[in-house]
CSV table of C-alpha atoms and ligand atoms in Angstrom, one decimal:
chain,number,residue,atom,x,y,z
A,22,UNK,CA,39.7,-37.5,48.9
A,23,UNK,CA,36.6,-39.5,48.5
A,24,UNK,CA,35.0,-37.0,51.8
A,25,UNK,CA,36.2,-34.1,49.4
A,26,UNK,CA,34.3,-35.6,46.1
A,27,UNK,CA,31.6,-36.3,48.0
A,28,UNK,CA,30.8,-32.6,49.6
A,29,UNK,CA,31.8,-31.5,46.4
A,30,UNK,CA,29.1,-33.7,44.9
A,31,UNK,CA,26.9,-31.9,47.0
A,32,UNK,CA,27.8,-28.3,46.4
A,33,UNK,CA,27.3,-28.7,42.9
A,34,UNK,CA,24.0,-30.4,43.6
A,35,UNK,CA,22.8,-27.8,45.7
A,36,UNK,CA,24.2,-25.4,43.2
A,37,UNK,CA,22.0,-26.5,40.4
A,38,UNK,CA,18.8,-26.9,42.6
A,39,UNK,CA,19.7,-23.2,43.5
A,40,UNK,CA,19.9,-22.5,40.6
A,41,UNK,CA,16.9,-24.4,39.4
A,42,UNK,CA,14.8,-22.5,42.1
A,43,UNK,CA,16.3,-19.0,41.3
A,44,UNK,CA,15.0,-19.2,37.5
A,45,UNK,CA,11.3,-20.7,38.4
A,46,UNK,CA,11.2,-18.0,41.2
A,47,UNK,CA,12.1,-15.0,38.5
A,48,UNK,CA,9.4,-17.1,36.4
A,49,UNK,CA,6.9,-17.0,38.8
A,50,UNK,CA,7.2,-13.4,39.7
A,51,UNK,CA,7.8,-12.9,35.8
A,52,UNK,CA,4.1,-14.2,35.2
A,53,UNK,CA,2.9,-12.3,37.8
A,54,UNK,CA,4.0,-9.1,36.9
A,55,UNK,CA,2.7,-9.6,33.3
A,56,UNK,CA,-0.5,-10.2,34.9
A,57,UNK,CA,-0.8,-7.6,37.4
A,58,UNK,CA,0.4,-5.5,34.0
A,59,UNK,CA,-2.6,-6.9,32.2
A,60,UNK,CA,-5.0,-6.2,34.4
A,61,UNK,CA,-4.2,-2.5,34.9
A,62,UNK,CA,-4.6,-2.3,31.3
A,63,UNK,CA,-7.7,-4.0,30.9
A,64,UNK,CA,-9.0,-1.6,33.6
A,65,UNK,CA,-7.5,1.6,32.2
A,66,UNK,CA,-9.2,0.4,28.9
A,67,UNK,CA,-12.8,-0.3,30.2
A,68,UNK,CA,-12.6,3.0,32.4
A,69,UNK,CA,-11.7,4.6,29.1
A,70,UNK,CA,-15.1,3.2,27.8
A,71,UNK,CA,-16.7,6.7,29.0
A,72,UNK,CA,-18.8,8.1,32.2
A,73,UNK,CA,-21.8,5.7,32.2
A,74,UNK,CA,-21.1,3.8,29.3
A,75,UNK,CA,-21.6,-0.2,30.4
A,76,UNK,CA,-18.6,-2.5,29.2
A,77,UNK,CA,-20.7,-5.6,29.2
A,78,UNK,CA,-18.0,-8.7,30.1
A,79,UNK,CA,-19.4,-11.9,27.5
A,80,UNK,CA,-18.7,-14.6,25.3
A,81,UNK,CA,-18.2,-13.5,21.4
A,82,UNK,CA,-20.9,-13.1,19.5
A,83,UNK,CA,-23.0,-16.7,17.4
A,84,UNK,CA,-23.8,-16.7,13.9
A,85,UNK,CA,-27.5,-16.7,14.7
A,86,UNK,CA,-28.1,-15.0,18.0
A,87,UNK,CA,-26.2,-12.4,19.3
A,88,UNK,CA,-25.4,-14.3,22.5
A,89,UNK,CA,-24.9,-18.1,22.6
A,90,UNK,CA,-25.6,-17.3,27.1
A,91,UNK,CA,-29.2,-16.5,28.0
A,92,UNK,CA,-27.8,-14.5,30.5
A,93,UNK,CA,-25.9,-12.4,27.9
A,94,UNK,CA,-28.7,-12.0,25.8
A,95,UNK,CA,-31.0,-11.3,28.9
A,96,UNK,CA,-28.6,-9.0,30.1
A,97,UNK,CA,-27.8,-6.9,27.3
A,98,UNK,CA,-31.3,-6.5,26.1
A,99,UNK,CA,-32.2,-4.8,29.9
A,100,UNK,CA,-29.3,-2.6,29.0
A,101,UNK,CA,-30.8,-1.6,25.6
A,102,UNK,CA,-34.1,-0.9,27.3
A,103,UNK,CA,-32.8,1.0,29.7
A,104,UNK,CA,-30.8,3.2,27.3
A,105,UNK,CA,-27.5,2.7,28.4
A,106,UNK,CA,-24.3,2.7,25.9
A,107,UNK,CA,-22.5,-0.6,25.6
A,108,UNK,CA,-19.1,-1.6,24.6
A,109,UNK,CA,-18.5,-5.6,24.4
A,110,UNK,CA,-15.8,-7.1,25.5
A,111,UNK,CA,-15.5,-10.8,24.4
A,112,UNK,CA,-12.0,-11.1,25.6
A,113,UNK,CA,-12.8,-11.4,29.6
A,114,UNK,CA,-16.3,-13.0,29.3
A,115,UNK,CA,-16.3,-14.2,33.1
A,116,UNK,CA,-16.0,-12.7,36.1
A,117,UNK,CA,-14.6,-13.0,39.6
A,118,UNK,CA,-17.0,-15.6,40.6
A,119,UNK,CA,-16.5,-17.7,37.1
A,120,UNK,CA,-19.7,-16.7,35.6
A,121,UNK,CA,-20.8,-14.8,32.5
A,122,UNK,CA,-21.9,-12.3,32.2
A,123,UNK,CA,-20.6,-9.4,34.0
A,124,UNK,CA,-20.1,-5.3,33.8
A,125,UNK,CA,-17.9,-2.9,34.4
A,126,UNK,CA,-19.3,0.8,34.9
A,127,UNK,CA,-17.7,3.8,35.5
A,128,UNK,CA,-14.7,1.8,36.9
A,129,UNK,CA,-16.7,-0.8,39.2
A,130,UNK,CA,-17.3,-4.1,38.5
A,131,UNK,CA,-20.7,-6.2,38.9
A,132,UNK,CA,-22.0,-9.7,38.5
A,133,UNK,CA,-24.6,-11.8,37.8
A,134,UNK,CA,-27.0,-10.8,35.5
A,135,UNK,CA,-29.9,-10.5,37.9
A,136,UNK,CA,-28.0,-8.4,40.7
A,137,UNK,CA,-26.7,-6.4,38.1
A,138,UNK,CA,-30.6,-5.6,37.0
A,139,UNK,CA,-32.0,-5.1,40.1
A,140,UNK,CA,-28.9,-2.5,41.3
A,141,UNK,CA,-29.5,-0.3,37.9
A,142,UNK,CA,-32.9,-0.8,38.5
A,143,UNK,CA,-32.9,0.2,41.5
A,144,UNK,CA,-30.2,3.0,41.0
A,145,UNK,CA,-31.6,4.6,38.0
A,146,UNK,CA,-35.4,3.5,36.2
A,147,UNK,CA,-37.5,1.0,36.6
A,148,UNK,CA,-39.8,-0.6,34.2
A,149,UNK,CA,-41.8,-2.6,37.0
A,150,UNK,CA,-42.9,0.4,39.4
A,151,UNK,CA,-46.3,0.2,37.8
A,152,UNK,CA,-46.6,-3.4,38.9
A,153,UNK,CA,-48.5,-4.3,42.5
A,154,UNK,CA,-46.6,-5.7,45.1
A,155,UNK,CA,-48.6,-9.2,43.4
A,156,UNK,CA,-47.6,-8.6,40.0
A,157,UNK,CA,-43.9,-7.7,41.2
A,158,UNK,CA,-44.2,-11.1,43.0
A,159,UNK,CA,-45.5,-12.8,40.1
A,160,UNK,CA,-42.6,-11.1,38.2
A,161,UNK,CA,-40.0,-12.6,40.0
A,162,UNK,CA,-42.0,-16.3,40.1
A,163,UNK,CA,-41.0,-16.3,36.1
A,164,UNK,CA,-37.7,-14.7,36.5
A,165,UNK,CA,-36.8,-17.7,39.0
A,166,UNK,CA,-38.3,-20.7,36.8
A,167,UNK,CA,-36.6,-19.5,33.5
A,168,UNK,CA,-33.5,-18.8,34.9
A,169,UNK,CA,-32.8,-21.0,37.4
A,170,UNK,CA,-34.8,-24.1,36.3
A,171,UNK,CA,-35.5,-24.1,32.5
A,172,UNK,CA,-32.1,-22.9,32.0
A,173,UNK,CA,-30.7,-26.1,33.3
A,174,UNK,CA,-33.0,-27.9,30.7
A,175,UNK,CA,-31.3,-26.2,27.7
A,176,UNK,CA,-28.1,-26.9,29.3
A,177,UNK,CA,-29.0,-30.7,29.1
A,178,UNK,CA,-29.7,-30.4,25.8
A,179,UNK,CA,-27.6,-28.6,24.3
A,180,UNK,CA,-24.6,-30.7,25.6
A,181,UNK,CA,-25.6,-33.4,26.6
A,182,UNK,CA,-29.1,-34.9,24.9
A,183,UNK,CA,-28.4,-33.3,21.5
A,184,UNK,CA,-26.6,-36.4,19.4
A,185,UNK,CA,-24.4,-33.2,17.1
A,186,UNK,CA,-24.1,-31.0,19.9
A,187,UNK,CA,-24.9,-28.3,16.9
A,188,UNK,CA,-24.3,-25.4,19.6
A,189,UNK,CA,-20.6,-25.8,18.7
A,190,UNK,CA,-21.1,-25.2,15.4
A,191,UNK,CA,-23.3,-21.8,15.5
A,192,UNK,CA,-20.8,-19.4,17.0
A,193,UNK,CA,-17.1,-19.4,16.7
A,194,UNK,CA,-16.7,-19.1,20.7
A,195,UNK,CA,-15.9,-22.8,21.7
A,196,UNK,CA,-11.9,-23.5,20.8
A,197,UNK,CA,-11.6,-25.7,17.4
A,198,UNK,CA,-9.8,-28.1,19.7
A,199,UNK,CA,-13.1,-29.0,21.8
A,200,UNK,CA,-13.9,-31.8,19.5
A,201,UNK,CA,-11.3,-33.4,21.1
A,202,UNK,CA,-12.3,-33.0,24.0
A,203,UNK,CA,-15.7,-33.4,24.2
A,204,UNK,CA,-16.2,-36.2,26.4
A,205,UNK,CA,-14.0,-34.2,29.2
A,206,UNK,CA,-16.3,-31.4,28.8
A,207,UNK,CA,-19.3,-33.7,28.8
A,208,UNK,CA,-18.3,-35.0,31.9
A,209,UNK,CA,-17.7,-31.9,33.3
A,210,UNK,CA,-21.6,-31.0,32.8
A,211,UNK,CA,-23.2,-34.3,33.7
A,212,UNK,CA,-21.6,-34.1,36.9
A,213,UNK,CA,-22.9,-30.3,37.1
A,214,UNK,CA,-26.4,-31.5,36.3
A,215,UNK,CA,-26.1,-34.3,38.7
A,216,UNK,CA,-25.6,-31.6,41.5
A,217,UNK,CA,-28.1,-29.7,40.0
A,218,UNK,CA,-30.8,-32.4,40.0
A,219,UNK,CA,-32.0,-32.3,36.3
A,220,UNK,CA,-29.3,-35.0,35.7
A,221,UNK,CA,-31.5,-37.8,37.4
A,222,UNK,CA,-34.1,-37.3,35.5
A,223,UNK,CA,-34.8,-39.3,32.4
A,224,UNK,CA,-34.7,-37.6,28.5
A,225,UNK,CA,-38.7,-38.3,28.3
A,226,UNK,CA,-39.1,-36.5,32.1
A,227,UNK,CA,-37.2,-33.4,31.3
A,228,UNK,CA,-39.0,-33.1,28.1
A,229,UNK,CA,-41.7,-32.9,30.4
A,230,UNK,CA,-40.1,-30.4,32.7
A,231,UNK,CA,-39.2,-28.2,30.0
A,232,UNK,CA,-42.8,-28.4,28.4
A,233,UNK,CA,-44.5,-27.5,31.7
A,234,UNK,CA,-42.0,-24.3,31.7
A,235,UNK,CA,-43.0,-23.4,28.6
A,236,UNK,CA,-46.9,-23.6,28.8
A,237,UNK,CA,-46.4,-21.8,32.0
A,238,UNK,CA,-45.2,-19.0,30.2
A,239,UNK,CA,-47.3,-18.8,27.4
A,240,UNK,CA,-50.5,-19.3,29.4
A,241,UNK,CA,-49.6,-16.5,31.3
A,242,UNK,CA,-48.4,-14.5,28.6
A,243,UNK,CA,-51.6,-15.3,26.4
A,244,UNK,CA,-52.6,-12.4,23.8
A,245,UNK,CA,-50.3,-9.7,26.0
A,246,UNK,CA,-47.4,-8.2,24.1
A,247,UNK,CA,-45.0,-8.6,27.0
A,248,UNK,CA,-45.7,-11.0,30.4
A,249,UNK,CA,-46.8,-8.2,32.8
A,250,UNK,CA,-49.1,-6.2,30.0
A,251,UNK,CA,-48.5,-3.9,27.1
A,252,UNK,CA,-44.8,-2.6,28.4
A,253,UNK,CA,-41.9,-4.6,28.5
A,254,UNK,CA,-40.3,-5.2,31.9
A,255,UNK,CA,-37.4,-6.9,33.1
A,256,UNK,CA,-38.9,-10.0,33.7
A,257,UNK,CA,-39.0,-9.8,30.0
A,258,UNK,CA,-35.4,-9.7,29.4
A,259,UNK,CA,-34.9,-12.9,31.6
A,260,UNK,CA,-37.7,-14.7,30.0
A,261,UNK,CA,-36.6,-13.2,26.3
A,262,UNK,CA,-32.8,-14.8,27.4
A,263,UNK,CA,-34.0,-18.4,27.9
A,264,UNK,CA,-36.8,-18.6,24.8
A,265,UNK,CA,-33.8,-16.6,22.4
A,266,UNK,CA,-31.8,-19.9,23.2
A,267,UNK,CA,-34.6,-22.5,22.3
A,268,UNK,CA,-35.6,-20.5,19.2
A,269,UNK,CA,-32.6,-19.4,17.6
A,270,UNK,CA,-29.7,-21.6,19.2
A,271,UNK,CA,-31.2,-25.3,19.3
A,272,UNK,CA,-32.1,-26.0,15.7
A,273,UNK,CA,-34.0,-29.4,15.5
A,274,UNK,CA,-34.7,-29.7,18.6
A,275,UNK,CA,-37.9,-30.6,20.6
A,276,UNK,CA,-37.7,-27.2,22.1
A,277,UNK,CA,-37.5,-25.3,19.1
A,278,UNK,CA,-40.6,-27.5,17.8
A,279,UNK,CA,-42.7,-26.6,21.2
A,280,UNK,CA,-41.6,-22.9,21.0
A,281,UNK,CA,-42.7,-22.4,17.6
A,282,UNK,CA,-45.5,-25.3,17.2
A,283,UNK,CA,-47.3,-26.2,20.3
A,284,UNK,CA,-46.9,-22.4,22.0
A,285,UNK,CA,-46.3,-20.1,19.1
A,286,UNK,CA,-47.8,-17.6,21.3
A,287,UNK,CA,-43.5,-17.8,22.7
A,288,UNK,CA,-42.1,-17.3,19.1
A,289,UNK,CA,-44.6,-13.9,18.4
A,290,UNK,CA,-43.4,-12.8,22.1
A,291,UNK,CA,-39.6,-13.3,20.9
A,292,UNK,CA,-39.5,-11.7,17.7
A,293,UNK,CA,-41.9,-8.9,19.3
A,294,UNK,CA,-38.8,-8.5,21.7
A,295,UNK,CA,-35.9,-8.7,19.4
A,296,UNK,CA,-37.9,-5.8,17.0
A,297,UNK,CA,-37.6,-3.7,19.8
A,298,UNK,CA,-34.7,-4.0,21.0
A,299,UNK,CA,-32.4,-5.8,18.6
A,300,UNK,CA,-33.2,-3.5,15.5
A,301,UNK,CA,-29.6,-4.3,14.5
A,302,UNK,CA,-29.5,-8.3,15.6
A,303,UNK,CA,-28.5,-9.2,12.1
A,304,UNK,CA,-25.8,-6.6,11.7
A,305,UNK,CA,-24.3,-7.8,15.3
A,306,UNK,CA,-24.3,-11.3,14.4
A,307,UNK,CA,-20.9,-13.0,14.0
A,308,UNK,CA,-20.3,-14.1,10.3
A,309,UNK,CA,-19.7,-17.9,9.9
A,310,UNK,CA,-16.6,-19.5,8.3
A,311,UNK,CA,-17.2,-20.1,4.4
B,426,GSH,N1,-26.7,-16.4,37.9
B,426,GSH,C1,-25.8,-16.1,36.8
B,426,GSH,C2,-25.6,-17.3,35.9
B,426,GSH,C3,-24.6,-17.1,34.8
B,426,GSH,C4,-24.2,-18.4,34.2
B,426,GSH,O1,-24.5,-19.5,34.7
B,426,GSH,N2,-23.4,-18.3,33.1
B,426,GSH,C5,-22.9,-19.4,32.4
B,426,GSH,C6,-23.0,-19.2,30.9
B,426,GSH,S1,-24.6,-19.4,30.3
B,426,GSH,C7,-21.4,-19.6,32.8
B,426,GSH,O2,-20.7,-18.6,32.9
B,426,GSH,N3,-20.9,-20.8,32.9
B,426,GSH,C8,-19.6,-21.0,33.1
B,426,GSH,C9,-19.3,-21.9,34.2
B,426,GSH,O3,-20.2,-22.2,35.0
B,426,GSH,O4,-18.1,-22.3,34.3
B,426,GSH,C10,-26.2,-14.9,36.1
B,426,GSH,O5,-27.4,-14.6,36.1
B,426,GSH,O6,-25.4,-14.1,35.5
């Protein structure tokens, strides 16, 4: 009797884990199917977009420039100049590899915003043939610095150095629950500077850092319209990217004061660039919560 209980005991056991494993299997392949589902429609939608029309992968829209990324912005002003029709999506703003910006055209995807240049460049028109090989070299100096090293300075600030972190409050992009959660996402970038490097360094020697950055760029830039000459190239669009974020997306902050202050030379040279490009920046803007 007790024998019999006792395997009984076990049956039913072994019933209910079966049972148990059953329903989170169906789940599982439930999930999966909905995602697979997804995709397919996501695809069939941006494929939809048109021969040759970009769908430009991003973050939403801020309340006072058209992309809280530098990457975004740099990105979507090379596609402006070189003519091509866009169609945002702010639903899927990161790609494969985790990072935003990406594209999808005519059904293939891209990333990163500087391999995606230098392919449609290189695929379709140029706006640095007229460069020498020096200039070209020159070119691609800036593109470097602003995008891989004064990029990492706004970073700092924006989450970390600035005491309001006012970036969350100038689009609508970051979840209302991130307040709560700041010190998790703090964390999260500290450590990412810390790789990086620029974490070591103290506030007053990345002020420094910055400031070198950005007299770099105006020296060079001087009374020139654009940084190679009198036509915009797509250095430009990298260098427009960064500055965009210190001039319209970090009110009060040293960087905004050395942008428009101490090298206003970088303020002309942004609003020069959003005339001709971003005719319609005010109308794209996202409206901000009364
Ligand atoms: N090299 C990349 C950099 C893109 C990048 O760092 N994007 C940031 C937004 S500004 C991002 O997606 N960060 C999200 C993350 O790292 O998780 C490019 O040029 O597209």
């Amino acid at each position: 009797m007790c024998l019999l209980d006792l395997l009984t005991g076990i049956g039913d056991t072994l019933w209910e884990y079966g049972t148990l494993l059953t329903l989170l299997f169906v789940m599982v392949c439930t999930i999966s199917a909905l995602r697979t589902w997804k995709k397919e429609q996501l695809r069939k939608e941006w494929n939809a977009a048109g021969k040759d029309v970009v769908v430009l992968h991003t973050f939403g829209r801020g309340y006072t420039c058209p992309h809280m990324s530098p990457f975004g912005l740099k990105l979507e002003t090379y596609l402006r100049m070189a003519g091509y029709k866009i169609q945002i999506d702010d639903q899927n703003p990161k790609s494969s590899k985790g990072k935003s910006p990406w594209i999808t055209l005519n059904g293939v995807d891209m990333t990163d915003s500087q391999l995606i240049i230098d392919h449609l460049s290189a695929n379709n028109k140029s706006f640095s043939s007229h460069l020498s090989d020096k200039e070209k070299a020159i070119a691609n100096a800036f593109q470097i610095m602003v995008d891989e090293h004064l990029y990492w300075g706004l970073v700092r600030y924006r989450y970390l150095t600035d005491p309001h972190v006012r970036v969350l409050q100038l689009t609508s992009i970051f979840p209302k629950w991130i307040k709560y959660m700041l010190s998790v996402m703090k964390h999260k970038i500290r450590k990412a500077l810390h790789v990086q490097g620029i974490g070591r360094h103290s506030d007053a020697e990345v002020l420094e850092i910055m400031r070198k950055d950005l007299e770099s760029i105006s020296i060079y830039l001087g009374e020139k319209p654009f940084i190679m000459g009198d036509e915009p190239c797509e250095v430009d669009c990298a260098i427009f990217g960064q500055l965009g974020q210190l001039l319209w997306n970090a009110p009060d902050s040293p960087y905004y004061t050395m942008v428009t202050e101490d090298f206003p030379n970088l303020q002309q040279y942004c609003l020069r660039m959003k005339e001709k490009f971003w005719p319609d920046w005010e109308e794209v803007l996202d409206k901000p919560p009364k």
